[in-house]
Short mmCIF file of N, CA and C in Angstrom, two decimals:
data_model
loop_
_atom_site.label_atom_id
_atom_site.label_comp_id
_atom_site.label_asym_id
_atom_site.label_seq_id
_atom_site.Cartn_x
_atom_site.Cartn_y
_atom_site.Cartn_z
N UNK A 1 -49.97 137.46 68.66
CA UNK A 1 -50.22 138.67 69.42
C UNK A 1 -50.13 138.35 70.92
N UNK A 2 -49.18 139.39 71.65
CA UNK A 2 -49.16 138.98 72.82
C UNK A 2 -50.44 138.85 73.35
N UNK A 3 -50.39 138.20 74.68
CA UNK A 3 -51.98 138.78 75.61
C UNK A 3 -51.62 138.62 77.00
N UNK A 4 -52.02 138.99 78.14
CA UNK A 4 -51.92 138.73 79.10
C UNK A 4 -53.01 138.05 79.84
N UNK A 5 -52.59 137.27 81.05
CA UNK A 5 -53.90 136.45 81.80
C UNK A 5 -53.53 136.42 82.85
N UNK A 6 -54.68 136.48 83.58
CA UNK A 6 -54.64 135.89 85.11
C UNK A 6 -54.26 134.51 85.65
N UNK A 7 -53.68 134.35 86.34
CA UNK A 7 -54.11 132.60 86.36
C UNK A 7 -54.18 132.31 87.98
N UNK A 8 -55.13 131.91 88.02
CA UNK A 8 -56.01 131.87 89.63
C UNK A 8 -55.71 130.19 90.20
N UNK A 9 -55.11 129.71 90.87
CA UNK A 9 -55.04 128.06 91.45
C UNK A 9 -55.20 127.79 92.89
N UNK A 10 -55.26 126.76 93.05
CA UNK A 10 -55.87 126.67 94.35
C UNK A 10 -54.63 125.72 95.19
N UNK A 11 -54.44 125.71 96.43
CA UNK A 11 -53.34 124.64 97.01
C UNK A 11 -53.21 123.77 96.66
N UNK A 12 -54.14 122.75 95.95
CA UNK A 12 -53.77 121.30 95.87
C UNK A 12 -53.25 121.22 94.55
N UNK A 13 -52.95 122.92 93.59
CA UNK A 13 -52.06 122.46 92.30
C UNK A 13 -50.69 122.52 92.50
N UNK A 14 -50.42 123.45 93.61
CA UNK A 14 -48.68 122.78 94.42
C UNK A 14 -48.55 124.30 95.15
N UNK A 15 -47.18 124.35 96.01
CA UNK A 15 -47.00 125.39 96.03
C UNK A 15 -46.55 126.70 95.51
N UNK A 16 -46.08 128.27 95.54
CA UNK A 16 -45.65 128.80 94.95
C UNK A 16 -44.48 128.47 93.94
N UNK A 17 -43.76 127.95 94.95
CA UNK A 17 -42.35 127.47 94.68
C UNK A 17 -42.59 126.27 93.22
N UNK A 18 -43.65 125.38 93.65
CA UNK A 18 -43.71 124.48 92.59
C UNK A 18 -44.28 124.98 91.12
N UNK A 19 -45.21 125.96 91.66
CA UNK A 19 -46.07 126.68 90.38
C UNK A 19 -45.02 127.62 89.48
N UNK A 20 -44.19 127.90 90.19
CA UNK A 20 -43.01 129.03 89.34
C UNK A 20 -42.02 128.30 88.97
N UNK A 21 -41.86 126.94 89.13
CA UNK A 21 -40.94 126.03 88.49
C UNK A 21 -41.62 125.89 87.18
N UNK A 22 -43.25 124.96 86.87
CA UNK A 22 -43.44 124.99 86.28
C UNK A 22 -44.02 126.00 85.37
N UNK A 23 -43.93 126.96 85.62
CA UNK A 23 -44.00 128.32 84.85
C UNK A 23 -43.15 128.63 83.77
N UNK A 24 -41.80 128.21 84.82
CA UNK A 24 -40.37 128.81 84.10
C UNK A 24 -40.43 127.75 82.83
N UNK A 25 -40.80 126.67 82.41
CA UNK A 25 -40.27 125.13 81.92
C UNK A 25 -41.38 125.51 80.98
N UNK A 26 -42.63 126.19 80.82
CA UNK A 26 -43.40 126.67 79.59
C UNK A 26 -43.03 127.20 78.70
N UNK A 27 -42.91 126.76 77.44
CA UNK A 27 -42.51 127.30 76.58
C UNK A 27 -43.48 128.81 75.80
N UNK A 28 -44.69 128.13 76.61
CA UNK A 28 -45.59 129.20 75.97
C UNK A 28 -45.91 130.68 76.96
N UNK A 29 -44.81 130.37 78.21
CA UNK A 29 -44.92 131.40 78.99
C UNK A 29 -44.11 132.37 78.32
N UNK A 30 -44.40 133.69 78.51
CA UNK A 30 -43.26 134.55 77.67
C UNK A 30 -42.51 135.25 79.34
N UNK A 31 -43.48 135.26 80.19
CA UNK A 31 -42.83 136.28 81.56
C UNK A 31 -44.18 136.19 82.44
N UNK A 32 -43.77 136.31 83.50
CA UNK A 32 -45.25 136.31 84.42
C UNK A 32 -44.55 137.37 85.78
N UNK A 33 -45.25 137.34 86.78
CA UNK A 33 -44.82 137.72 87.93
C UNK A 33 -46.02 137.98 88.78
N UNK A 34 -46.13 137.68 90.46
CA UNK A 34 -46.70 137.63 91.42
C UNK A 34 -46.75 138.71 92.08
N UNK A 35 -48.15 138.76 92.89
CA UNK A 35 -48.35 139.69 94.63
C UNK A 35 -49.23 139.38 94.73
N UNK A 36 -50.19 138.35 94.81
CA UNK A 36 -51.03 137.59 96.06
C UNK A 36 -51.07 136.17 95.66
N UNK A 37 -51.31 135.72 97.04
CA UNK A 37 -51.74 134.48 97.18
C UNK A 37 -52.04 133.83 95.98
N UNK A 38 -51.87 132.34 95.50
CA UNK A 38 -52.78 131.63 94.20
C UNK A 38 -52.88 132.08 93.09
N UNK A 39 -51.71 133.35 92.71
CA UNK A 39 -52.15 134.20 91.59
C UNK A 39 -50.59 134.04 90.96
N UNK A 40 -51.03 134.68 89.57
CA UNK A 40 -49.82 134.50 89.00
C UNK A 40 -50.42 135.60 87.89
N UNK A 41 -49.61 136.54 87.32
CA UNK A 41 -50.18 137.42 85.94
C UNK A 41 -49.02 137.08 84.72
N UNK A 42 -49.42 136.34 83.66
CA UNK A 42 -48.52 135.88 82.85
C UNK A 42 -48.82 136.40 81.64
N UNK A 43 -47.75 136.71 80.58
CA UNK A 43 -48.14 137.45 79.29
C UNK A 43 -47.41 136.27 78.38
N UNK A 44 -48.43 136.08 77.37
CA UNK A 44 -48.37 134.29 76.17
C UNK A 44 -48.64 135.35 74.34
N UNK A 45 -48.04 134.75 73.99
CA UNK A 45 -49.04 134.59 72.68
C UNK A 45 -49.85 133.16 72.53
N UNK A 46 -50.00 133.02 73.29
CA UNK A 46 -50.97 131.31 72.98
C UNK A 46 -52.25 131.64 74.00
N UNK A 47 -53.22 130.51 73.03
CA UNK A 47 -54.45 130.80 74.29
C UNK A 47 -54.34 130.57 75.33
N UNK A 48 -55.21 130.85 76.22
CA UNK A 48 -55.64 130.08 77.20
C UNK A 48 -55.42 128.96 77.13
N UNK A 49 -56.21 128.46 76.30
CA UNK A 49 -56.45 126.84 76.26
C UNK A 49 -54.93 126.16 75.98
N UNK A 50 -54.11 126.59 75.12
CA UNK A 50 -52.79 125.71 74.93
C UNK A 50 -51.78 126.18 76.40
N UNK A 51 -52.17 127.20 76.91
CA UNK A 51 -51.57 127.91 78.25
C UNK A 51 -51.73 126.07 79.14
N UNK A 52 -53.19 126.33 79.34
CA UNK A 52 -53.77 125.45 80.60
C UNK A 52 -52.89 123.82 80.06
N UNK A 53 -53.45 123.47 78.74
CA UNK A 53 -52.57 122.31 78.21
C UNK A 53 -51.27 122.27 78.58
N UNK A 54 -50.28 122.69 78.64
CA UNK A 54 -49.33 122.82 78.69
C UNK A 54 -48.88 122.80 80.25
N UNK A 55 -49.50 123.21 81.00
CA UNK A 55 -49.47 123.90 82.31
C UNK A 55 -49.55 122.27 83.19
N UNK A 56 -51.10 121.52 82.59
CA UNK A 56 -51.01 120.11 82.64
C UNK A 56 -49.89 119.16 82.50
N UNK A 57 -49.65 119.23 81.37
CA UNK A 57 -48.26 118.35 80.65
C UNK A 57 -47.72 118.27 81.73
N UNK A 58 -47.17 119.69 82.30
CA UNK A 58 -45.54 119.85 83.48
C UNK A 58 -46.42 119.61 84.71
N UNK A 59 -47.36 120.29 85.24
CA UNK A 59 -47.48 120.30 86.85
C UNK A 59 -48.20 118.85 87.13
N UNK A 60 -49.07 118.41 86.13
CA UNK A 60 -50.17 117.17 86.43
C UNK A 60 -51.63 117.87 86.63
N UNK A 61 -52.68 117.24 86.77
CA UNK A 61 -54.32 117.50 86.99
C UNK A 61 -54.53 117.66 88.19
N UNK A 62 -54.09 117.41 89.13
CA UNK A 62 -54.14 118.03 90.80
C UNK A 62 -54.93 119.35 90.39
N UNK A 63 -56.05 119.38 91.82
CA UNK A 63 -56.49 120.60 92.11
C UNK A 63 -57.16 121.61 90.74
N UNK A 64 -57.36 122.86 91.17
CA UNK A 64 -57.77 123.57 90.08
C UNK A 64 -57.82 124.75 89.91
N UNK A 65 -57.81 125.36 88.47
CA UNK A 65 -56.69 126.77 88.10
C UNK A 65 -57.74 126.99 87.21
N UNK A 66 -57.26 128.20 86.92
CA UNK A 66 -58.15 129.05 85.71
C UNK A 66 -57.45 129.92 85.21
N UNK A 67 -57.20 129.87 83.91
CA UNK A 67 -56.34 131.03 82.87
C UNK A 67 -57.01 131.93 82.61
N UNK A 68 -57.40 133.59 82.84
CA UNK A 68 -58.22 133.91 82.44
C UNK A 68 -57.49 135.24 81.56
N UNK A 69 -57.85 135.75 80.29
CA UNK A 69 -57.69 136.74 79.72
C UNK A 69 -57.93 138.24 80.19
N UNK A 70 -56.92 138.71 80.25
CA UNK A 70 -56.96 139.95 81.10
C UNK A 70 -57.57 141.05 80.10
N UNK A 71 -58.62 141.84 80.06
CA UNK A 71 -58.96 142.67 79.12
C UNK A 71 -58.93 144.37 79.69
N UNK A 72 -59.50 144.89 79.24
CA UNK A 72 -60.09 146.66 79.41
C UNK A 72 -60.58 146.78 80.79
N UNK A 73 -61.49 145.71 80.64
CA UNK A 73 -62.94 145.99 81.72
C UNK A 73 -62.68 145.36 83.17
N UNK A 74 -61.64 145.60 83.59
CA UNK A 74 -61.30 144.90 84.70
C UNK A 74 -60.82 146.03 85.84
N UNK A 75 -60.99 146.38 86.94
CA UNK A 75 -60.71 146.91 88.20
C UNK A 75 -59.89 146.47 89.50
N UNK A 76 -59.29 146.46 90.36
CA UNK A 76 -58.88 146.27 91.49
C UNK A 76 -57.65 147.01 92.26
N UNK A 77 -57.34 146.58 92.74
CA UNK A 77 -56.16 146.90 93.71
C UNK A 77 -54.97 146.45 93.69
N UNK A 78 -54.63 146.43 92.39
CA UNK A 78 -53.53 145.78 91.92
C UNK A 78 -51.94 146.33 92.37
N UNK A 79 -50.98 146.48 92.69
CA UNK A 79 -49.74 146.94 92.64
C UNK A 79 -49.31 147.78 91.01
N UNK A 80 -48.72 148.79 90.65
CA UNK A 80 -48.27 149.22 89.82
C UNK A 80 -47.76 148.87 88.94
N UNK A 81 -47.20 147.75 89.48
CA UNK A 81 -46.23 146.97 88.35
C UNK A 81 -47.03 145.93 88.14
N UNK A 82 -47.93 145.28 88.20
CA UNK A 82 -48.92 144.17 87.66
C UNK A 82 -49.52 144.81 86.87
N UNK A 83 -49.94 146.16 87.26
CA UNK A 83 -51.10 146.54 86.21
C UNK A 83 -50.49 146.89 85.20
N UNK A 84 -49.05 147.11 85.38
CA UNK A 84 -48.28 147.54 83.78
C UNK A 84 -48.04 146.52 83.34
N UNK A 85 -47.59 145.45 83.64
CA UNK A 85 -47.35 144.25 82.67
C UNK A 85 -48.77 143.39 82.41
N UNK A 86 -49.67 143.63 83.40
CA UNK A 86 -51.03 143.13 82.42
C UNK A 86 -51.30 143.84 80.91
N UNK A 87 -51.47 145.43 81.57
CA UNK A 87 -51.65 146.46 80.46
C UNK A 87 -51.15 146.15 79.24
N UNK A 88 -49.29 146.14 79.62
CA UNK A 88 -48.56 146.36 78.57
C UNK A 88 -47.96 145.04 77.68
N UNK A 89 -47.91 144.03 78.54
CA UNK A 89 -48.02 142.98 78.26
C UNK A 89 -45.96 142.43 78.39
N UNK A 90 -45.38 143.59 79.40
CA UNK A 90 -44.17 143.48 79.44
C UNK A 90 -43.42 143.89 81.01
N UNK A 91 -42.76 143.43 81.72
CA UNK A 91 -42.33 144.24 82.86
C UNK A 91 -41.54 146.14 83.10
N UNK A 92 -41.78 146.60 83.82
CA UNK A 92 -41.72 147.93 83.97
C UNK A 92 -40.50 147.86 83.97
N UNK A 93 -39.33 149.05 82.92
CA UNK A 93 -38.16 148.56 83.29
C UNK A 93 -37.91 149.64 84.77
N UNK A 94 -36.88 149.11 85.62
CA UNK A 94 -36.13 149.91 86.54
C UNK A 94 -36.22 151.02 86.35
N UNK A 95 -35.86 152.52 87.04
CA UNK A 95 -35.14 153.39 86.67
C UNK A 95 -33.59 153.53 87.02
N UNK A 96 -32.67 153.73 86.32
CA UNK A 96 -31.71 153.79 86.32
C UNK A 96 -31.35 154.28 87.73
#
């Protein structure tokens, strides 16, 4: 079952550029996409926990991150298109 998560890191796990390399190279990533700082919103069928494992394997233990499961009960100021692929667990397509 799909799910979506947050995943929150801090500078010393690399930069954007490095974090979306190893993003892409997850097998357990299905799609993710960004708009702030240290953040990343990624949709898995795998837990958390094999997320973060995995995440290790490629980037290394530097610094520190948190996978967190995106549920119901959550609020903010998100952009439109984050909150649909958290929601939906897929990117918004274009309109033609």
């Amino acid at each position: 079952m799909k799910k979506s998560y947050i995943f929150v890191y801090n500078d010393t796990v690399g930069t954007r550029e490095e974090v979306k390399n190893a993003l892409n190279k997850m097998s357990h990533v299905e799609t993710w996409r960004y708009d702030m700082p240290n953040v990343f919103y990624i949709v898995s069928n795998a837990s958390a926990q094999k997320i973060a494992q995995q995440f290790e394997s490629i980037a290394g233990t530097k610094g520190r991150f948190i996978f967190l499961e995106h549920t119901n009960n959550s609020q903010g100021r998100l952009t439109k298109e984050s909150w649909f692929l958290l929601n939906n667990k897929h990117h918004q397509e274009s309109p033609s």
